[in-house]
PDB file of C-alpha atoms in Angstrom:
ATOM      1  CA  MET A   1      89.522  20.631 -44.426  1.00 45.00           C
ATOM      2  CA  PHE A   2      90.632  18.067 -42.018  1.00 46.00           C
ATOM      3  CA  LEU A   3      92.091  20.337 -39.399  1.00 47.00           C
ATOM      4  CA  PRO A   4      89.230  22.603 -38.978  1.00 49.00           C
ATOM      5  CA  ASP A   5      86.844  19.872 -38.801  1.00 50.00           C
ATOM      6  CA  GLN A   6      89.055  17.996 -36.118  1.00 47.00           C
ATOM      7  CA  SER A   7      89.378  21.301 -34.128  1.00 46.00           C
ATOM      8  CA  PHE A   8      85.636  21.866 -34.190  1.00 45.00           C
ATOM      9  CA  CYS A   9      84.865  18.413 -33.167  1.00 46.00           C
ATOM     10  CA  LEU A  10      87.552  18.668 -30.186  1.00 46.00           C
ATOM     11  CA  HIS A  11      86.046  21.944 -29.042  1.00 46.00           C
ATOM     12  CA  PHE A  12      82.595  20.472 -28.981  1.00 49.00           C
ATOM     13  CA  LEU A  13      83.377  17.510 -26.923  1.00 53.00           C
ATOM     14  CA  THR A  14      85.000  19.750 -24.578  1.00 71.00           C
ATOM     15  CA  ALA A  15      81.852  21.770 -23.664  1.00 90.00           C
ATOM     16  CA  LEU A  16      79.830  21.069 -20.644  1.00 94.00           C
ATOM     17  CA  PRO A  17      76.358  19.813 -21.176  1.00 95.00           C
ATOM     18  CA  LYS A  18      73.450  22.101 -21.273  1.00 95.00           C
ATOM     19  CA  LYS A  19      70.780  22.078 -18.670  1.00 96.00           C
ATOM     20  CA  PRO A  20      68.135  19.416 -19.031  1.00 97.00           C
ATOM     21  CA  THR A  21      64.590  20.705 -19.945  1.00 97.00           C
ATOM     22  CA  PHE A  22      60.958  19.854 -19.198  1.00 97.00           C
ATOM     23  CA  LEU A  23      61.523  18.793 -15.851  1.00 97.00           C
ATOM     24  CA  LYS A  24      58.141  17.647 -14.352  1.00 97.00           C
ATOM     25  CA  VAL A  25      56.458  15.422 -11.892  1.00 97.00           C
ATOM     26  CA  ALA A  26      54.911  12.275 -13.333  1.00 96.00           C
ATOM     27  CA  GLU A  27      53.855  10.583 -10.312  1.00 96.00           C
ATOM     28  CA  THR A  28      53.328  11.300  -6.728  1.00 97.00           C
ATOM     29  CA  THR A  29      52.671   9.150  -3.385  1.00 97.00           C
ATOM     30  CA  ALA A  30      52.999  10.101   0.144  1.00 96.00           C
ATOM     31  CA  THR A  31      56.519   9.161   0.255  1.00 96.00           C
ATOM     32  CA  SER A  32      57.740   8.889  -3.196  1.00 97.00           C
ATOM     33  CA  VAL A  33      58.004  11.178  -6.364  1.00 98.00           C
ATOM     34  CA  THR A  34      58.797  10.313  -9.899  1.00 98.00           C
ATOM     35  CA  LEU A  35      60.325  12.881 -12.186  1.00 98.00           C
ATOM     36  CA  THR A  36      60.639  13.003 -16.113  1.00 98.00           C
ATOM     37  CA  TRP A  37      62.718  15.434 -18.127  1.00 98.00           C
ATOM     38  CA  GLU A  38      64.490  15.785 -21.510  1.00 97.00           C
ATOM     39  CA  SER A  39      68.112  15.935 -22.045  1.00 95.00           C
ATOM     40  CA  GLY A  40      68.292  19.277 -23.495  1.00 92.00           C
ATOM     41  CA  ASN A  41      71.551  18.091 -25.426  1.00 93.00           C
ATOM     42  CA  THR A  42      72.110  17.197 -28.795  1.00 91.00           C
ATOM     43  CA  GLU A  43      75.088  14.939 -27.910  1.00 90.00           C
ATOM     44  CA  PRO A  44      74.820  12.143 -25.304  1.00 90.00           C
ATOM     45  CA  VAL A  45      75.703  12.905 -21.816  1.00 94.00           C
ATOM     46  CA  SER A  46      77.482  10.386 -19.357  1.00 96.00           C
ATOM     47  CA  TYR A  47      74.521  10.577 -16.756  1.00 97.00           C
ATOM     48  CA  TYR A  48      72.276  12.889 -14.751  1.00 98.00           C
ATOM     49  CA  LEU A  49      72.182  13.992 -10.983  1.00 97.00           C
ATOM     50  CA  VAL A  50      68.907  14.557  -9.332  1.00 98.00           C
ATOM     51  CA  GLN A  51      68.933  17.096  -6.629  1.00 97.00           C
ATOM     52  CA  TYR A  52      66.034  17.661  -4.092  1.00 96.00           C
ATOM     53  CA  ARG A  53      65.331  19.268  -0.697  1.00 95.00           C
ATOM     54  CA  SER A  54      62.461  19.716   1.603  1.00 93.00           C
ATOM     55  CA  LYS A  55      61.245  23.204   0.756  1.00 87.00           C
ATOM     56  CA  SER A  56      63.066  25.566   3.337  1.00 75.00           C
ATOM     57  CA  PRO A  57      65.761  28.340   2.945  1.00 69.00           C
ATOM     58  CA  ASP A  58      67.808  26.362   5.614  1.00 79.00           C
ATOM     59  CA  ASN A  59      67.998  23.106   3.711  1.00 82.00           C
ATOM     60  CA  GLY A  60      70.727  22.063   1.205  1.00 90.00           C
ATOM     61  CA  PHE A  61      69.971  19.856  -1.720  1.00 93.00           C
ATOM     62  CA  GLN A  62      70.560  16.143  -1.298  1.00 95.00           C
ATOM     63  CA  GLU A  63      72.053  14.615  -4.608  1.00 96.00           C
ATOM     64  CA  ILE A  64      71.425  11.349  -6.566  1.00 96.00           C
ATOM     65  CA  ASN A  65      74.297  10.645  -8.780  1.00 95.00           C
ATOM     66  CA  GLY A  66      74.747   8.300 -11.786  1.00 95.00           C
ATOM     67  CA  VAL A  67      71.153   8.376 -13.113  1.00 97.00           C
ATOM     68  CA  ALA A  68      71.164   6.784 -16.437  1.00 96.00           C
ATOM     69  CA  SER A  69      67.833   7.694 -17.954  1.00 96.00           C
ATOM     70  CA  THR A  70      65.392  10.515 -18.001  1.00 97.00           C
ATOM     71  CA  ARG A  71      62.925   9.059 -15.467  1.00 97.00           C
ATOM     72  CA  TYR A  72      63.781   8.568 -11.853  1.00 98.00           C
ATOM     73  CA  SER A  73      61.802   7.791  -8.734  1.00 97.00           C
ATOM     74  CA  ILE A  74      62.733   9.207  -5.503  1.00 97.00           C
ATOM     75  CA  SER A  75      61.390   7.520  -2.157  1.00 96.00           C
ATOM     76  CA  GLY A  76      61.810   7.923   1.526  1.00 96.00           C
ATOM     77  CA  LEU A  77      60.091  11.445   1.462  1.00 96.00           C
ATOM     78  CA  SER A  78      58.142  12.592   4.264  1.00 94.00           C
ATOM     79  CA  PRO A  79      54.253  12.505   3.663  1.00 96.00           C
ATOM     80  CA  PHE A  80      52.395  15.922   3.032  1.00 96.00           C
ATOM     81  CA  SER A  81      55.660  17.733   2.739  1.00 95.00           C
ATOM     82  CA  GLU A  82      56.741  20.328   0.119  1.00 96.00           C
ATOM     83  CA  TYR A  83      59.868  19.575  -1.792  1.00 96.00           C
ATOM     84  CA  GLU A  84      61.994  21.060  -4.655  1.00 96.00           C
ATOM     85  CA  PHE A  85      63.729  19.162  -7.359  1.00 97.00           C
ATOM     86  CA  ARG A  86      66.056  19.880 -10.191  1.00 97.00           C
ATOM     87  CA  VAL A  87      68.292  17.864 -12.593  1.00 98.00           C
ATOM     88  CA  LEU A  88      71.797  18.218 -14.016  1.00 97.00           C
ATOM     89  CA  ALA A  89      73.753  16.534 -16.731  1.00 97.00           C
ATOM     90  CA  SER A  90      77.265  15.620 -16.722  1.00 96.00           C
ATOM     91  CA  ASN A  91      79.802  14.318 -19.346  1.00 94.00           C
ATOM     92  CA  SER A  92      83.284  13.691 -19.371  1.00 91.00           C
ATOM     93  CA  ILE A  93      84.197  17.157 -18.841  1.00 92.00           C
ATOM     94  CA  GLY A  94      82.017  17.974 -15.911  1.00 94.00           C
ATOM     95  CA  ARG A  95      78.600  18.783 -14.845  1.00 95.00           C
ATOM     96  CA  GLY A  96      76.378  21.469 -16.574  1.00 95.00           C
ATOM     97  CA  PRO A  97      73.890  23.895 -15.026  1.00 96.00           C
ATOM     98  CA  PRO A  98      70.761  22.863 -13.192  1.00 97.00           C
ATOM     99  CA  SER A  99      67.442  22.608 -14.749  1.00 97.00           C
ATOM    100  CA  SER A 100      64.625  24.896 -13.502  1.00 96.00           C
ATOM    101  CA  ILE A 101      63.279  23.970 -10.219  1.00 96.00           C
ATOM    102  CA  VAL A 102      59.847  21.966  -9.939  1.00 97.00           C
ATOM    103  CA  GLU A 103      58.011  22.159  -6.624  1.00 96.00           C
ATOM    104  CA  ILE A 104      55.582  19.521  -5.366  1.00 96.00           C
ATOM    105  CA  ARG A 105      53.836  18.435  -2.093  1.00 96.00           C
ATOM    106  CA  THR A 106      53.834  14.835  -1.392  1.00 97.00           C
ATOM    107  CA  GLY A 107      50.527  12.878  -0.579  1.00 96.00           C
ATOM    108  CA  GLU A 108      48.565  12.487   2.691  1.00 97.00           C
ATOM    109  CA  GLN A 109      48.746   9.285   4.811  1.00 96.00           C
ATOM    110  CA  ALA A 110      46.967   8.333   8.060  1.00 97.00           C
ATOM    111  CA  PRO A 111      48.846   9.773  11.243  1.00 97.00           C
ATOM    112  CA  SER A 112      51.793   7.690  12.259  1.00 96.00           C
ATOM    113  CA  SER A 113      51.566   9.023  15.932  1.00 97.00           C
ATOM    114  CA  PRO A 114      48.842   9.485  18.448  1.00 98.00           C
ATOM    115  CA  PRO A 115      47.660  12.839  19.970  1.00 97.00           C
ATOM    116  CA  LEU A 116      50.065  14.434  22.327  1.00 97.00           C
ATOM    117  CA  HIS A 117      49.513  15.224  26.128  1.00 97.00           C
ATOM    118  CA  VAL A 118      46.032  13.749  26.247  1.00 97.00           C
ATOM    119  CA  ARG A 119      44.476  14.838  29.769  1.00 97.00           C
ATOM    120  CA  ALA A 120      41.161  14.803  31.558  1.00 97.00           C
ATOM    121  CA  ARG A 121      39.467  16.625  34.455  1.00 95.00           C
ATOM    122  CA  LEU A 122      35.943  16.726  36.013  1.00 96.00           C
ATOM    123  CA  LEU A 123      33.506  19.267  35.181  1.00 95.00           C
ATOM    124  CA  SER A 124      30.740  17.688  37.094  1.00 95.00           C
ATOM    125  CA  SER A 125      29.762  14.161  38.307  1.00 94.00           C
ATOM    126  CA  THR A 126      28.857  13.161  34.961  1.00 96.00           C
ATOM    127  CA  THR A 127      30.910  15.357  32.511  1.00 96.00           C
ATOM    128  CA  ILE A 128      34.534  15.635  32.062  1.00 97.00           C
ATOM    129  CA  LEU A 129      36.793  17.770  29.937  1.00 97.00           C
ATOM    130  CA  VAL A 130      39.429  16.188  27.626  1.00 97.00           C
ATOM    131  CA  GLU A 131      42.361  18.074  26.226  1.00 97.00           C
ATOM    132  CA  TRP A 132      45.305  17.394  23.863  1.00 97.00           C
ATOM    133  CA  GLU A 133      47.717  18.429  21.374  1.00 96.00           C
ATOM    134  CA  PRO A 134      47.912  17.288  17.694  1.00 96.00           C
ATOM    135  CA  PRO A 135      50.020  14.382  16.772  1.00 96.00           C
ATOM    136  CA  GLU A 136      53.701  15.090  16.117  1.00 95.00           C
ATOM    137  CA  GLU A 137      53.450  13.111  12.666  1.00 94.00           C
ATOM    138  CA  SER A 138      49.938  13.968  11.297  1.00 95.00           C
ATOM    139  CA  ASN A 139      51.152  13.185   7.694  1.00 96.00           C
ATOM    140  CA  GLY A 140      48.266  15.210   6.130  1.00 95.00           C
ATOM    141  CA  GLN A 141      45.446  17.641   7.046  1.00 95.00           C
ATOM    142  CA  LEU A 142      43.725  16.280  10.219  1.00 95.00           C
ATOM    143  CA  GLN A 143      40.126  15.894   9.717  1.00 95.00           C
ATOM    144  CA  GLY A 144      39.405  15.378  13.473  1.00 96.00           C
ATOM    145  CA  TYR A 145      39.713  13.047  16.502  1.00 98.00           C
ATOM    146  CA  ARG A 146      37.946  10.052  18.156  1.00 97.00           C
ATOM    147  CA  ILE A 147      37.832   9.339  21.692  1.00 98.00           C
ATOM    148  CA  TYR A 148      37.023   5.754  22.773  1.00 98.00           C
ATOM    149  CA  TYR A 149      36.017   5.656  26.575  1.00 98.00           C
ATOM    150  CA  SER A 150      34.618   2.773  28.815  1.00 97.00           C
ATOM    151  CA  SER A 151      34.062   1.727  32.485  1.00 96.00           C
ATOM    152  CA  GLU A 152      35.053  -1.827  31.281  1.00 95.00           C
ATOM    153  CA  PRO A 153      38.672  -1.435  30.065  1.00 92.00           C
ATOM    154  CA  ASN A 154      39.231  -5.117  29.474  1.00 93.00           C
ATOM    155  CA  ASP A 155      36.237  -5.157  26.906  1.00 94.00           C
ATOM    156  CA  ARG A 156      37.149  -5.035  23.095  1.00 95.00           C
ATOM    157  CA  LEU A 157      37.712  -1.395  21.882  1.00 94.00           C
ATOM    158  CA  SER A 158      34.724  -2.125  19.309  1.00 94.00           C
ATOM    159  CA  SER A 159      32.565  -2.266  22.496  1.00 96.00           C
ATOM    160  CA  TRP A 160      33.764   0.865  24.052  1.00 97.00           C
ATOM    161  CA  GLN A 161      31.560   4.129  23.402  1.00 97.00           C
ATOM    162  CA  THR A 162      33.113   6.813  20.981  1.00 97.00           C
ATOM    163  CA  HIS A 163      33.103  10.427  20.767  1.00 96.00           C
ATOM    164  CA  ASN A 164      34.045  12.254  17.419  1.00 95.00           C
ATOM    165  CA  ILE A 165      35.499  15.872  17.077  1.00 95.00           C
ATOM    166  CA  ASN A 166      36.275  18.139  14.515  1.00 91.00           C
ATOM    167  CA  ASP A 167      39.769  19.360  14.359  1.00 83.00           C
ATOM    168  CA  SER A 168      40.061  20.839  17.947  1.00 89.00           C
ATOM    169  CA  LYS A 169      42.015  20.636  20.929  1.00 94.00           C
ATOM    170  CA  PHE A 170      39.426  20.076  23.683  1.00 96.00           C
ATOM    171  CA  THR A 171      35.927  18.635  23.963  1.00 97.00           C
ATOM    172  CA  SER A 172      33.537  17.610  26.946  1.00 96.00           C
ATOM    173  CA  ILE A 173      31.956  14.050  27.251  1.00 96.00           C
ATOM    174  CA  THR A 174      28.559  14.099  28.964  1.00 96.00           C
ATOM    175  CA  GLY A 175      26.296  11.502  30.373  1.00 95.00           C
ATOM    176  CA  LEU A 176      28.799   9.542  32.265  1.00 96.00           C
ATOM    177  CA  MET A 177      27.836   7.644  35.471  1.00 95.00           C
ATOM    178  CA  PRO A 178      28.853   9.128  38.754  1.00 95.00           C
ATOM    179  CA  ASN A 179      31.484   7.503  41.012  1.00 95.00           C
ATOM    180  CA  ILE A 180      32.773   5.324  38.248  1.00 95.00           C
ATOM    181  CA  THR A 181      36.396   4.961  36.807  1.00 96.00           C
ATOM    182  CA  TYR A 182      36.592   5.453  32.965  1.00 97.00           C
ATOM    183  CA  SER A 183      39.312   4.479  30.751  1.00 97.00           C
ATOM    184  CA  LEU A 184      39.919   6.732  27.775  1.00 97.00           C
ATOM    185  CA  ARG A 185      42.047   6.569  24.514  1.00 97.00           C
ATOM    186  CA  MET A 186      41.945   8.864  21.457  1.00 98.00           C
ATOM    187  CA  LEU A 187      43.389   9.002  17.911  1.00 97.00           C
ATOM    188  CA  GLY A 188      43.598  11.441  15.017  1.00 97.00           C
ATOM    189  CA  PHE A 189      42.607  10.772  11.288  1.00 97.00           C
ATOM    190  CA  THR A 190      43.173  12.235   7.928  1.00 96.00           C
ATOM    191  CA  SER A 191      41.347  11.509   4.832  1.00 95.00           C
ATOM    192  CA  MET A 192      43.426   8.669   4.412  1.00 95.00           C
ATOM    193  CA  GLY A 193      42.555   6.835   7.755  1.00 96.00           C
ATOM    194  CA  ASP A 194      42.978   6.533  11.405  1.00 97.00           C
ATOM    195  CA  GLY A 195      46.065   7.043  13.298  1.00 97.00           C
ATOM    196  CA  PRO A 196      47.521   4.915  16.339  1.00 98.00           C
ATOM    197  CA  LEU A 197      45.746   5.092  19.691  1.00 97.00           C
ATOM    198  CA  SER A 198      47.148   7.120  22.631  1.00 97.00           C
ATOM    199  CA  ASP A 199      47.799   5.339  25.897  1.00 96.00           C
ATOM    200  CA  VAL A 200      45.157   4.514  28.347  1.00 97.00           C
ATOM    201  CA  LEU A 201      44.056   7.468  30.666  1.00 97.00           C
ATOM    202  CA  GLN A 202      41.847   6.861  33.574  1.00 96.00           C
ATOM    203  CA  ILE A 203      39.676   9.259  35.517  1.00 96.00           C
ATOM    204  CA  LYS A 204      37.042   8.705  38.170  1.00 95.00           C
ATOM    205  CA  THR A 205      33.822  10.768  38.191  1.00 94.00           C
ATOM    206  CA  GLN A 206      32.615  12.147  41.320  1.00 90.00           C
ATOM    207  CA  HIS A 207      29.714  11.174  43.676  1.00 82.00           C
ATOM    208  CA  GLY A 208      26.419  12.417  42.564  1.00 65.00           C
TER     209      GLY A 208
END
């Protein structure tokens, strides 16, 4: 009885671990994801490996080695981006097959960059047309834009006039005074808040 039992035990210990099961996302923020899973193995494993990538056919998996528990948080992710995650178990023989993939989109943040290529041109002595491109880092679904403008650029921004726009790439501002130099700045915003302001743009209206 001793030799067969010993042979069975030796064979069992030299098997690669099975894939972890029930991988799921427990928590999500704009820049982090917490994963939980079950071992899927009757025998203890040495550690787990967490693999993740931005959801794109061209992106390879990044790997976190030596995870000791069945819960792990990954930080440093990009806001409002789709990712794929999977987990592997490893023992003294090597690593086992990966778990099924779980997909998640990270949460939103306020934009971290201003609208791009802001420009303005005259339509009349009291109207200007403002055009721009979306922020490079919108970090979410843009809800719209806010333009601040004033003929007194040294005043506090809170005293500047404002013009709100839905998600668009141009707008007209009317009711300006003829022959006046206006300063203009703008920002984009998501449901999580306002992004940074663009640089000051100046434009002078025409004589009446």
